Coordinates of C-alpha atoms and ligand atoms in Angstrom, one line a residue:
X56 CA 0.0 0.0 0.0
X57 CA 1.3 3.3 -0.9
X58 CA 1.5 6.1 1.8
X59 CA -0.9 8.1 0.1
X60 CA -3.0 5.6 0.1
X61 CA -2.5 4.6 4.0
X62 CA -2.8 8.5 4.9
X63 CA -6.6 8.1 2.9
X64 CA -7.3 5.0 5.4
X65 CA -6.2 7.2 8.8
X66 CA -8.3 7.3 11.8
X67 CA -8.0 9.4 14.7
X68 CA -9.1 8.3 18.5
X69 CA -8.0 10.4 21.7
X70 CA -7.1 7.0 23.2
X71 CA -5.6 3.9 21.0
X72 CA -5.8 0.5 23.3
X73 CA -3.1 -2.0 22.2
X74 CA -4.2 -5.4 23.0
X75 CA -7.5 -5.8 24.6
X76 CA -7.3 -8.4 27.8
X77 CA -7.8 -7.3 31.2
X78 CA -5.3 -4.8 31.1
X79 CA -6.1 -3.0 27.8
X80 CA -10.2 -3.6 28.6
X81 CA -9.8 -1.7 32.1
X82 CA -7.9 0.9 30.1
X83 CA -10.5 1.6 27.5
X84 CA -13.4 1.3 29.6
X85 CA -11.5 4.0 32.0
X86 CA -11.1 6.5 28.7
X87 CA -14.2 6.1 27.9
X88 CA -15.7 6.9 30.9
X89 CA -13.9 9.6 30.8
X90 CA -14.9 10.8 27.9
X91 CA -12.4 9.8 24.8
X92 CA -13.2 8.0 21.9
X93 CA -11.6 5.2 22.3
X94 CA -9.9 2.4 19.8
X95 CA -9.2 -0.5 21.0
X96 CA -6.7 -2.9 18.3
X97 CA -6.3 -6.7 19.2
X98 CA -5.1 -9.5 16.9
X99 CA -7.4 -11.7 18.6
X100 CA -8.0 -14.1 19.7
X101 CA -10.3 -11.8 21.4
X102 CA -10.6 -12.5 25.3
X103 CA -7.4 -12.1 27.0
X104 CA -5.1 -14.4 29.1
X105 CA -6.5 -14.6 32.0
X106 CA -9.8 -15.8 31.0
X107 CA -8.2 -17.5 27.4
X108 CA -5.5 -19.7 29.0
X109 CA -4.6 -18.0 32.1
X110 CA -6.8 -17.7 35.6
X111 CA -10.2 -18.9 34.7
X112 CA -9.2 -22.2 32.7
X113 CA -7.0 -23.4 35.7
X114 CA -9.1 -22.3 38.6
X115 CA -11.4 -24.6 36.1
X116 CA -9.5 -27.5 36.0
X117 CA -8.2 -27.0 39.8
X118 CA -11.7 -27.6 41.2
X119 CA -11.6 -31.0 39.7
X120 CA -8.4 -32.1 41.3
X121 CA -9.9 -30.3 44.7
X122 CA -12.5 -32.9 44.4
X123 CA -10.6 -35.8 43.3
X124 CA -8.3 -35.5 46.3
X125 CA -11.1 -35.2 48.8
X126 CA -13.1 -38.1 47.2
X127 CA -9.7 -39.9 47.3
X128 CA -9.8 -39.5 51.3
X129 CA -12.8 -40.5 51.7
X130 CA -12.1 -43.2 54.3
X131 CA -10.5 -40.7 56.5
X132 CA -13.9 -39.1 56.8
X133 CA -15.9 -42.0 57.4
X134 CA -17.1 -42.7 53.9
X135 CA -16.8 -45.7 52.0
X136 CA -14.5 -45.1 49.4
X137 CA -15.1 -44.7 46.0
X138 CA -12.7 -46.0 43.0
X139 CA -12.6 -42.5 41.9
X140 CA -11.0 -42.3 38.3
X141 CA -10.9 -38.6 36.4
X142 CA -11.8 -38.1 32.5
X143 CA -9.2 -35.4 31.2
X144 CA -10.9 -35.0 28.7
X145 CA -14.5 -34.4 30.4
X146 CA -12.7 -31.9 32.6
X147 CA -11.5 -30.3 29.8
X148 CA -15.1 -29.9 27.9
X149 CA -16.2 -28.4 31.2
X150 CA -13.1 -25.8 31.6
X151 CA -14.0 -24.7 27.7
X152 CA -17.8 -24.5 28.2
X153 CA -17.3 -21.5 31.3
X154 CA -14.4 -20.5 29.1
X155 CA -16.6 -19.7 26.4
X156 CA -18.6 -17.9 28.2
X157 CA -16.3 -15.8 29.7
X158 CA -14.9 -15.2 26.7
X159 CA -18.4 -14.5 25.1
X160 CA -18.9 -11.9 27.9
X161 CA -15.5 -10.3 27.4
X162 CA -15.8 -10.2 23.3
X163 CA -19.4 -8.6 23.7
X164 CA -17.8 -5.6 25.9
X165 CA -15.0 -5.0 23.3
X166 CA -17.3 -5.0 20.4
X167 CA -19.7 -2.5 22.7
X168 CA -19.8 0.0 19.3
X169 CA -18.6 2.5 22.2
X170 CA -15.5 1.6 20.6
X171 CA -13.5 1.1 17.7
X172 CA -12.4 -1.9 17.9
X173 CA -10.0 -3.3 15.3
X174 CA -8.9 -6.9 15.0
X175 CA -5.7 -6.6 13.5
X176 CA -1.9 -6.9 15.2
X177 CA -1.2 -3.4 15.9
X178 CA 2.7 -1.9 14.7
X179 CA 4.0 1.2 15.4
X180 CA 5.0 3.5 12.2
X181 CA 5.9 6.7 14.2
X182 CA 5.3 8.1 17.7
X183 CA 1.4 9.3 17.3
X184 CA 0.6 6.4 14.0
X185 CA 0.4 2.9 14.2
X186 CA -0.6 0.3 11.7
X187 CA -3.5 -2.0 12.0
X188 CA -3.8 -4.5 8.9
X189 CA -4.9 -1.7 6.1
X190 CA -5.9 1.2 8.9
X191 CA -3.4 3.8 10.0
X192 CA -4.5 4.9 13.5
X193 CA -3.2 8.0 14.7
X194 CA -3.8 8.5 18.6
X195 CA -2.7 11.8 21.1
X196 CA -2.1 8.7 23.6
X197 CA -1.7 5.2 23.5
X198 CA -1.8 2.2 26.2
X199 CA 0.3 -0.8 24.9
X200 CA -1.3 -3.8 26.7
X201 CA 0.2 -6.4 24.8
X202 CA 0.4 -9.1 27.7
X203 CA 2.8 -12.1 27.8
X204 CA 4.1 -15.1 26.4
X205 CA 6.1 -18.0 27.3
X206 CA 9.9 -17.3 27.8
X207 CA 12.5 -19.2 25.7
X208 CA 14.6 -21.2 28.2
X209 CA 17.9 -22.5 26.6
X210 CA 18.5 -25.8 28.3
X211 CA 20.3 -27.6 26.0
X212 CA 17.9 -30.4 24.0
X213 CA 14.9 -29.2 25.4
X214 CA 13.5 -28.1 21.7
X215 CA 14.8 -30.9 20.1
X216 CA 12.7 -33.1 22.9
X217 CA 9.4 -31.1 23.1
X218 CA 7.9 -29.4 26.2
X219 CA 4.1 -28.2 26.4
X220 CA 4.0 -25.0 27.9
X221 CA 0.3 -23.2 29.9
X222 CA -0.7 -22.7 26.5
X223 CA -1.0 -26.2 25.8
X224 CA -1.5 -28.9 28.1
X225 CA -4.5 -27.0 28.7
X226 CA -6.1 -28.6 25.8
X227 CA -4.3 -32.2 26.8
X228 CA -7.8 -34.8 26.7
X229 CA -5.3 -37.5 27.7
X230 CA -3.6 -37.6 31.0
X231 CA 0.1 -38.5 30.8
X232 CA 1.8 -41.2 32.8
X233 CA 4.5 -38.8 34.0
X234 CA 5.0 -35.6 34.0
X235 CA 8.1 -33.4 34.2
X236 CA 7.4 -29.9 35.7
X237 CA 10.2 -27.3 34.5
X238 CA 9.8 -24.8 37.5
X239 CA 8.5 -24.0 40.6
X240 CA 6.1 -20.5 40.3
X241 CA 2.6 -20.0 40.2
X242 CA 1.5 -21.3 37.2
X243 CA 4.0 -24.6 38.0
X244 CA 2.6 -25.7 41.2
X245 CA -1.1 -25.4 40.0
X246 CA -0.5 -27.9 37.2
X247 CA 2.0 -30.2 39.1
X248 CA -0.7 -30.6 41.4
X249 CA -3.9 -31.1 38.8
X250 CA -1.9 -33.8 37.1
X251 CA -0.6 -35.3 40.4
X252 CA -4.4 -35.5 41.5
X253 CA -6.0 -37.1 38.4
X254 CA -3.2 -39.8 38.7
X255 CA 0.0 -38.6 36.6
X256 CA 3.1 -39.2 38.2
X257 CA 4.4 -35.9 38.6
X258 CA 8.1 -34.6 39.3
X259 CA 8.9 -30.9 39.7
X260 CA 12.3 -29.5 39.1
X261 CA 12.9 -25.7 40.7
X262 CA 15.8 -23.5 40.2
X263 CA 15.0 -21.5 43.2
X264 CA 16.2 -22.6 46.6
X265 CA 12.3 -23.5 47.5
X266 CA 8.8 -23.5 45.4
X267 CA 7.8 -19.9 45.3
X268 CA 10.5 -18.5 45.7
X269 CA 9.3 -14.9 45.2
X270 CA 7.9 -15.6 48.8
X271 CA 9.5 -15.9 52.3
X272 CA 11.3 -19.4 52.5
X273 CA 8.4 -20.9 54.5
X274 CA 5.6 -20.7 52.4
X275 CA 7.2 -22.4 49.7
X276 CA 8.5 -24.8 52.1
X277 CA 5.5 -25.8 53.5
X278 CA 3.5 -26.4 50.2
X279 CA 6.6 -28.5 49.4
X280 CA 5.9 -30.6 52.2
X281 CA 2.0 -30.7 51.4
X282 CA 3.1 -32.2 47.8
X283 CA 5.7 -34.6 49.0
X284 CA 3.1 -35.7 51.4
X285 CA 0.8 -36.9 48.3
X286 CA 3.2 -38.4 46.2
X287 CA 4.8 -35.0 44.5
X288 CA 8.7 -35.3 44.1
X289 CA 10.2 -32.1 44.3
X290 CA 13.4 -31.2 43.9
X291 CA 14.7 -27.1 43.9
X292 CA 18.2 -25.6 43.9
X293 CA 18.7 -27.1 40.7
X294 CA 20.9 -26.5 37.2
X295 CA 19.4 -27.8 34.2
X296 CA 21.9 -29.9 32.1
X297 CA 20.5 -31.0 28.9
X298 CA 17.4 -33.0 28.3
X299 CA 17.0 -36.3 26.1
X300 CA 14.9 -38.1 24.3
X301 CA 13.7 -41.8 23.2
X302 CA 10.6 -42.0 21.0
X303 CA 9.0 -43.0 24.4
X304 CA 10.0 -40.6 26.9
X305 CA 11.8 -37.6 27.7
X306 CA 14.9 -36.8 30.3
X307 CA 15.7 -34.0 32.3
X308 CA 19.6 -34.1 33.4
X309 CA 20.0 -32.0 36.5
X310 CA 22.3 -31.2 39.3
X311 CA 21.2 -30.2 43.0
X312 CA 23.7 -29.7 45.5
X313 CA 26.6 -31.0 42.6
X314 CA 25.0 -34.3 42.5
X315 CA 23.6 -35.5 38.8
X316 CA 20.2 -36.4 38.5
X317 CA 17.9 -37.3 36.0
X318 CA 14.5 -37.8 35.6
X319 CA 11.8 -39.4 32.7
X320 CA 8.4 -39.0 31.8
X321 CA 6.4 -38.7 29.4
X322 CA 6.3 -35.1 28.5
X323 CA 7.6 -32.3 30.0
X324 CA 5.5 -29.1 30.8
X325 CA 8.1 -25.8 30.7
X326 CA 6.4 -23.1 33.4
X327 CA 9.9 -21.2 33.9
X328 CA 8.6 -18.3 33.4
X329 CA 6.7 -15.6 31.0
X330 CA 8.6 -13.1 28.8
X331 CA 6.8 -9.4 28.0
X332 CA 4.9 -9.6 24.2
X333 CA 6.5 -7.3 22.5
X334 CA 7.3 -9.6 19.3
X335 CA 6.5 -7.1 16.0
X336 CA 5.5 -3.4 17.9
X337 CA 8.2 -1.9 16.3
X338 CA 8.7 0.2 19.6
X339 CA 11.7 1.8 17.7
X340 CA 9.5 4.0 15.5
X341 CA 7.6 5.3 18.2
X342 CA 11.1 6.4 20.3
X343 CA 9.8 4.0 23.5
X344 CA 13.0 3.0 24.9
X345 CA 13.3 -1.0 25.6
X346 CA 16.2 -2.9 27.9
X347 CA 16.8 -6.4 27.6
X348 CA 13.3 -6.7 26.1
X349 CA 11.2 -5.4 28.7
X350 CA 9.8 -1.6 29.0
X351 CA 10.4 0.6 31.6
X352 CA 7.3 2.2 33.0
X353 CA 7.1 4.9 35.8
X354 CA 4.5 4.9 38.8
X355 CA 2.4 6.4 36.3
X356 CA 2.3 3.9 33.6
X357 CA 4.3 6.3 31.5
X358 CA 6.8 4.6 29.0
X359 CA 9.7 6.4 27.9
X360 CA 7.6 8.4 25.6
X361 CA 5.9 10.6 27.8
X362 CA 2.0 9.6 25.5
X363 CA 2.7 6.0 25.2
X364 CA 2.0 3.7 28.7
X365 CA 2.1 0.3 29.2
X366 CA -0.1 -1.7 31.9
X367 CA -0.1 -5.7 32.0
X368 CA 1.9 -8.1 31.8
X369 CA 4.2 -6.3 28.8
X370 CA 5.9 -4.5 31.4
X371 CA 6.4 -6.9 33.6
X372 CA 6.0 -5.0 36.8
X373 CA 3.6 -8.0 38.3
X374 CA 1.9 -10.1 36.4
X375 CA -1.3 -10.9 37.9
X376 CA -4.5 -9.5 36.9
X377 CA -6.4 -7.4 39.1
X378 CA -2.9 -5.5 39.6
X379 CA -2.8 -4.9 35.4
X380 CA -6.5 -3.8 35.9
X381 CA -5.4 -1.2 38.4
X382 CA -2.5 -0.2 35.8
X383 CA -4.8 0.2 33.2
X384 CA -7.4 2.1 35.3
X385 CA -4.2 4.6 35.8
X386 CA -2.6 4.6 32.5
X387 CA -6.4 5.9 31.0
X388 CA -7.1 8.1 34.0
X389 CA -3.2 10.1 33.4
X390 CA -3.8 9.6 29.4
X391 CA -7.5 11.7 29.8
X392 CA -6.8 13.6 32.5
X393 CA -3.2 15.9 31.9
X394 CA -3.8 18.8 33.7
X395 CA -4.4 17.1 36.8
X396 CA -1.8 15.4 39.0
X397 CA -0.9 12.4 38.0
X398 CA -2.0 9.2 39.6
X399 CA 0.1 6.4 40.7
X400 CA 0.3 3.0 41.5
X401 CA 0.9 2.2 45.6
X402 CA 2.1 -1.3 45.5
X403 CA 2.1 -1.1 49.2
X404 CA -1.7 -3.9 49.0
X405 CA -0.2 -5.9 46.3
X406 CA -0.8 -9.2 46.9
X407 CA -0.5 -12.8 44.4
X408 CA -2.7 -16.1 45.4
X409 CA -1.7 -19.6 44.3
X410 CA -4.8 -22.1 43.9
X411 CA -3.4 -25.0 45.4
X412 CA -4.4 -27.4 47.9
X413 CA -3.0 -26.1 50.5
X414 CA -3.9 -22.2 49.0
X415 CA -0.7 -19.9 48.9
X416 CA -1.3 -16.2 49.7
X417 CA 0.6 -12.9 50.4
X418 CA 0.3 -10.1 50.4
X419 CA 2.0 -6.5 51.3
X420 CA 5.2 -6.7 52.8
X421 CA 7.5 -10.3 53.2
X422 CA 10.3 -11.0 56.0
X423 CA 12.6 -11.1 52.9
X424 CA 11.2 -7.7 51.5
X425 CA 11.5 -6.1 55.0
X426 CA 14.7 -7.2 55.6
X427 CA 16.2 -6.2 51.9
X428 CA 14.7 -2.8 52.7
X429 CA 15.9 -2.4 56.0
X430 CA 12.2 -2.2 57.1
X431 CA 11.9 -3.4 61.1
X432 CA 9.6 -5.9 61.6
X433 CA 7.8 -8.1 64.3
X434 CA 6.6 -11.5 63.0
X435 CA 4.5 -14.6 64.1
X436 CA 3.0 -17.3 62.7
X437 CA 0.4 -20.2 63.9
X438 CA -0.1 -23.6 62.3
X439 CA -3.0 -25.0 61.1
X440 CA -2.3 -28.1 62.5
X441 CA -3.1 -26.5 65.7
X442 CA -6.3 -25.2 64.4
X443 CA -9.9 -26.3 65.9
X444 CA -11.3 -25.8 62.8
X445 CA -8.7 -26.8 60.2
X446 CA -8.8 -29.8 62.1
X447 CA -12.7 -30.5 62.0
X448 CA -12.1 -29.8 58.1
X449 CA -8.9 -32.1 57.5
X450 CA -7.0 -29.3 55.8
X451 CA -3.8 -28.7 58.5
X452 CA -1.1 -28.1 56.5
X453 CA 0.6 -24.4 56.7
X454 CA 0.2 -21.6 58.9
X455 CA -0.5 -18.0 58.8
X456 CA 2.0 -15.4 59.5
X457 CA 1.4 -11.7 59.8
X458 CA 4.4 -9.0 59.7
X459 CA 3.8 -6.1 61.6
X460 CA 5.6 -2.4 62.6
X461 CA 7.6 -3.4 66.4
X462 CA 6.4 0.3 67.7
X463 CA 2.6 0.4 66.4
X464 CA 1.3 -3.3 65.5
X465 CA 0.5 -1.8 61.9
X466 CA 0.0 -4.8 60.2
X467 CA 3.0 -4.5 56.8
X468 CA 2.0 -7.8 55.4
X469 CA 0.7 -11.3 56.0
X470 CA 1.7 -14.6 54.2
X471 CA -0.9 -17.9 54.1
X472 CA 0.0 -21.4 53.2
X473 CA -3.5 -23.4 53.9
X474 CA -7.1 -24.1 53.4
X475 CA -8.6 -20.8 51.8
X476 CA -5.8 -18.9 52.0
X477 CA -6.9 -16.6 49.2
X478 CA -9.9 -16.2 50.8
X479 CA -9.0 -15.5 54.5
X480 CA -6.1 -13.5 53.3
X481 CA -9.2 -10.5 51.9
X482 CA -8.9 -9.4 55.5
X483 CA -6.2 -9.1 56.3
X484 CA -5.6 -6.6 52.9
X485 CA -8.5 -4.9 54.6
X486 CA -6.9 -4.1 57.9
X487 CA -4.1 -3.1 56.3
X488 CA -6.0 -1.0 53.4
X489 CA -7.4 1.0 56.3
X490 CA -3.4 0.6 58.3
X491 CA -5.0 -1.9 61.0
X492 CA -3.2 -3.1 63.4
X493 CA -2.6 -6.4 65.3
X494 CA -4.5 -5.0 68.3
X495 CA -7.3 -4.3 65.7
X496 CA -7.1 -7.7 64.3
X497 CA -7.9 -8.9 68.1
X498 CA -10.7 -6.1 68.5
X499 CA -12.6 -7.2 65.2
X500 CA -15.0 -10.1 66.2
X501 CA -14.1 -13.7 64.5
X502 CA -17.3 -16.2 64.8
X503 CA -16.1 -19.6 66.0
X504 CA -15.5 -22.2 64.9
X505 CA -14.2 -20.8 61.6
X506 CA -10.8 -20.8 59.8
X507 CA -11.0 -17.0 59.7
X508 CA -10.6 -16.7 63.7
X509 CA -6.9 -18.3 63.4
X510 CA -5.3 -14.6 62.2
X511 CA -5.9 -13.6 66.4
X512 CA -3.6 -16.1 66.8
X513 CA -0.2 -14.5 65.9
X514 CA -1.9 -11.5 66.0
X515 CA -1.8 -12.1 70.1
X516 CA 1.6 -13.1 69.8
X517 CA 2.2 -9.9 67.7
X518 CA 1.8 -7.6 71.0
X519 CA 2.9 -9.8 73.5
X520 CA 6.0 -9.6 71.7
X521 CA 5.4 -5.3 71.7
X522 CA 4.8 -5.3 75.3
X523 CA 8.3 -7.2 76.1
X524 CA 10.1 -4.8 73.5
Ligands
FAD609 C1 -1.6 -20.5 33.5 C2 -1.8 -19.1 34.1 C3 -2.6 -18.9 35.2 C4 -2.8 -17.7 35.8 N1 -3.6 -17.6 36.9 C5 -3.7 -16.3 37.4 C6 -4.6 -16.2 38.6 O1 -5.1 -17.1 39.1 N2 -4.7 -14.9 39.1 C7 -4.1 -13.8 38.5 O2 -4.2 -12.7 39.0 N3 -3.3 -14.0 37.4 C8 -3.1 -15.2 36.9 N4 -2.4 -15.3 35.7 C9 -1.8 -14.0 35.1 C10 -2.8 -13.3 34.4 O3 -3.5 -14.2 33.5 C11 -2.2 -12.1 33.6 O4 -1.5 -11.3 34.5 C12 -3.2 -11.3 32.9 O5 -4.1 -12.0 32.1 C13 -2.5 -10.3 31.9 O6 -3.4 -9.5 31.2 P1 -2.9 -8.5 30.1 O7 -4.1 -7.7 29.8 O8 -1.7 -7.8 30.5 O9 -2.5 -9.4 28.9 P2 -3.4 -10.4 28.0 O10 -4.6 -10.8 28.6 O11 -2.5 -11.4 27.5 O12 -3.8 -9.4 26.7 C14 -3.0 -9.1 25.7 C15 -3.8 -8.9 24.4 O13 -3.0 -8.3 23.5 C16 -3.2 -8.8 22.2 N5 -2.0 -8.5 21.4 C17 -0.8 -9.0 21.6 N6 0.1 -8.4 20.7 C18 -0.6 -7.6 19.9 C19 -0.3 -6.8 18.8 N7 0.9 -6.6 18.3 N8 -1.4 -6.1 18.2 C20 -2.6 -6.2 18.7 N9 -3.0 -7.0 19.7 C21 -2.0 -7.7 20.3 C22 -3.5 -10.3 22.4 O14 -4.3 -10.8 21.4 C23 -4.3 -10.2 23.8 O15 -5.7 -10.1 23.6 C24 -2.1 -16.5 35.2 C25 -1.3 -16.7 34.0 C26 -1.2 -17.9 33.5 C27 -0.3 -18.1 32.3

């Protein structure tokens, strides 16, 4: 196409969206609210990560294996046991149907004709014009909420040998034998544990020194022990070698501690990790600086280019969804609103939730985080194990510990490894939303019996500890 004729095909929008998952939606929806006219550009599919392949598909899948390990402890309760067996493939019919209709929902709000919404991959040709399929779009501002993808991991082999990442063994209908998990985050420990549950012989291989290991030590310790405890192997602290390969299985060649290890399975599922998407922007013409592939952003979602932000997962701030709501939310609100002060993001309530069985959550400060910023701390935790009604409910493993200021009790963070841990954690977010304290967490009334009452626990401990200091 000639420029002419691309100048005949501009349009013009206050606000151009780039990619239109949760990040990008929150962002439109903001500018428009707030009065632009809005494009939004996505190269579909249309519906975003976390509802595509990402949070909704595994909390899905995850309910299944919640069920299958209850059903499989049946006798413990009393029951007469049942020769439970799970259909991968019926599980996976289920986790499309409610992933269709999120989707559905999601595709019906971007083609809301309150928008222009253009489904084509979006390019950059110059600071204020992008290209989209046959469209120029020129914009005054423009949110690039491109997400995520899978990072490349050079271990030597592994291509040749074939790994499934999230994207995939989502859609696996059959369940593997064994199973080789490459990492030990978030997205890792869900799927160890689904496969472990519906009977695949599952073997996780960390880097880090524990599972986690964005966390304080503990937690990832103790969901470590909950997974060794129902047939999990789990190693961490180790260096990938090589993998190879018969026309039958696949090996992982590792050391821990300089011992050599391997270990076979049928297929290997790489979760080490997600790299920003910013394959084919051509951030270059529009002057946005990038480092190492990954975009700087300040507090106010600005990139280097002072009209351009970027919310989500693309800049790789914290890749979790209601947080890359929030950044979009902010990004639209400082792209519509320049003449007032800017707005910025307080990470000081960020939390991330891990749907295992045990739960993992967290959320504001860590021990580790204190300590690296030479924040002082209190801390105590209490066990579920010692918990009237974790024990009534069979779910004992983990604890909850709560990190407080020594002088005031303000409560600077909490950690959770245990049964509803992304649940019961929404309190504790509370008390510190409104900068509670542990003497407030032993004022507010907790019903008993109830897992929720076990946060007065450390809390007490919390300032007995201030009234020795
Ligand atoms: C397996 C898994 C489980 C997860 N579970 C959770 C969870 O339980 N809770 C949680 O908070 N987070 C979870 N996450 C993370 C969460 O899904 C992401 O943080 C979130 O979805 C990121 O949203 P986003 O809008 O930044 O990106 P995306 O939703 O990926 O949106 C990016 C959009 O950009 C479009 N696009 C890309 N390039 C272009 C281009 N050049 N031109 C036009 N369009 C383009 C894509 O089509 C896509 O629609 C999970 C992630 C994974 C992988």
């Amino acid at each position: 196409m000639s420029s002419q004729q691309s100048q005949s095909h501009e349009r013009r929008h206050d606000v151009v969206v780039i990619g239109g998952g949760s990040a990008g939606y929150a962002a439109a929806r903001t500018a428009r609210d707030a009065g632009a006219d809005v494009a939004i550009v996505d190269q579909g599919p249309l519906g975003g990560l976390c509802i595509l392949r990402g949070c909704m598909p595994t909390k899905t899948i995850l309910r299944s294996a919640e069920i299958m390990g209850l059903m499989k402890r049946a006798r413990e309760f009393g029951l007469a046991p049942v020769n439970a067996r799970a259909d991968l493939s019926a599980i996976v019919d289920r986790k499309n149907r409610l992933v269709q209709e999120f989707a559905d929902y999601r595709i019906a709000s971007l083609r809301d004709p309150r928008y222009a919404l253009y489904e084509s991959r979006a390019e950059f040709v110059s600071p204020h014009v992008i290209q989209a399929g046959g469209v120029r779009i020129r914009g005054e501002s423009f949110v690039i909420a491109t997400g995520s993808r899978p990072a490349d991991i050079a271990i030597p082999g592994l291509s040749e040998s074939g790994y499934l990442t999230s994207d995939e063994i989502l859609d696996v209908r059959h369940a593997p034998a064994s199973l080789l998990v490459l990492g030990g985050g978030l997205v890792a420990v869900e799927f160890a544990q689904f496969f472990a549950r519906i009977g695949t012989k599952v073997t996780m291989l960390q880097r880090g020194a524990t599972l986690l290991s964005d966390m304080d030590q503990d937690v990832g310790q103790a969901l470590a022990a909950a997974f060794q405890d129902e047939g999990i192997e789990v190693f961490t602290g180790v260096s990938f070698d090589q993998v190879t390969s018969s026309p039958t299985e696949k090996t992982v060649h590792f050391l821990q501690n300089g011992i050599v290890h391997s270990r076979s399975a049928e297929l290997i599922f790489h979760a080490l990790g997600r790299r920003p998407n910013l394959q084919g922007l051509n951030l270059d013409a529009a002057g946005v600086r990038v480092f190492d592939g990954r975009l700087a952003v300040g507090a106010d979602m600005r990139t280097s280019q002072p009209h351009i932000f970027a919310v989500g997962d693309v800049n790789d701030l914290t890749p979790i969804v209601h947080l890359a709501i929030q950044q979009g939310e902010t990004a639209a609100f400082n792209a519509t609103h320049p003449d007032e002060p800017a707005r910025v993001i307080d990470h000081r309530l960020d939390s991330e939730m891990v749907f295992t069985d045990p739960q993992v959550a967290m959320a504001g400060l860590s021990e580790r985080d204190c300590r690296a910023q030479g924040i002082p701390y209190l801390t105590a935790s209490y066990p579920f194990a010692d918990h009237g009604k974790a024990m009534c409910l069979g779910a004992t493993h983990g604890f909850v510990k709560l990190i407080c200021r020594p002088d005031t009790g303000e409560l600077l963070g909490a950690q959770i490894v245990g049964p509803e841990a992304a649940e019961l954690i929404h309190e504790l977010i509370a008390v510190m939303y409104f900068h509670g304290t542990a003497q407030d967490l032993l004022r507010i009334p907790h019903y008993h019996p109830t897992l929720a009452e076990i946060v007065t626990y450390p809390a007490e401990s919390i300032v007995e500890q201030m009234g020795r200091a």
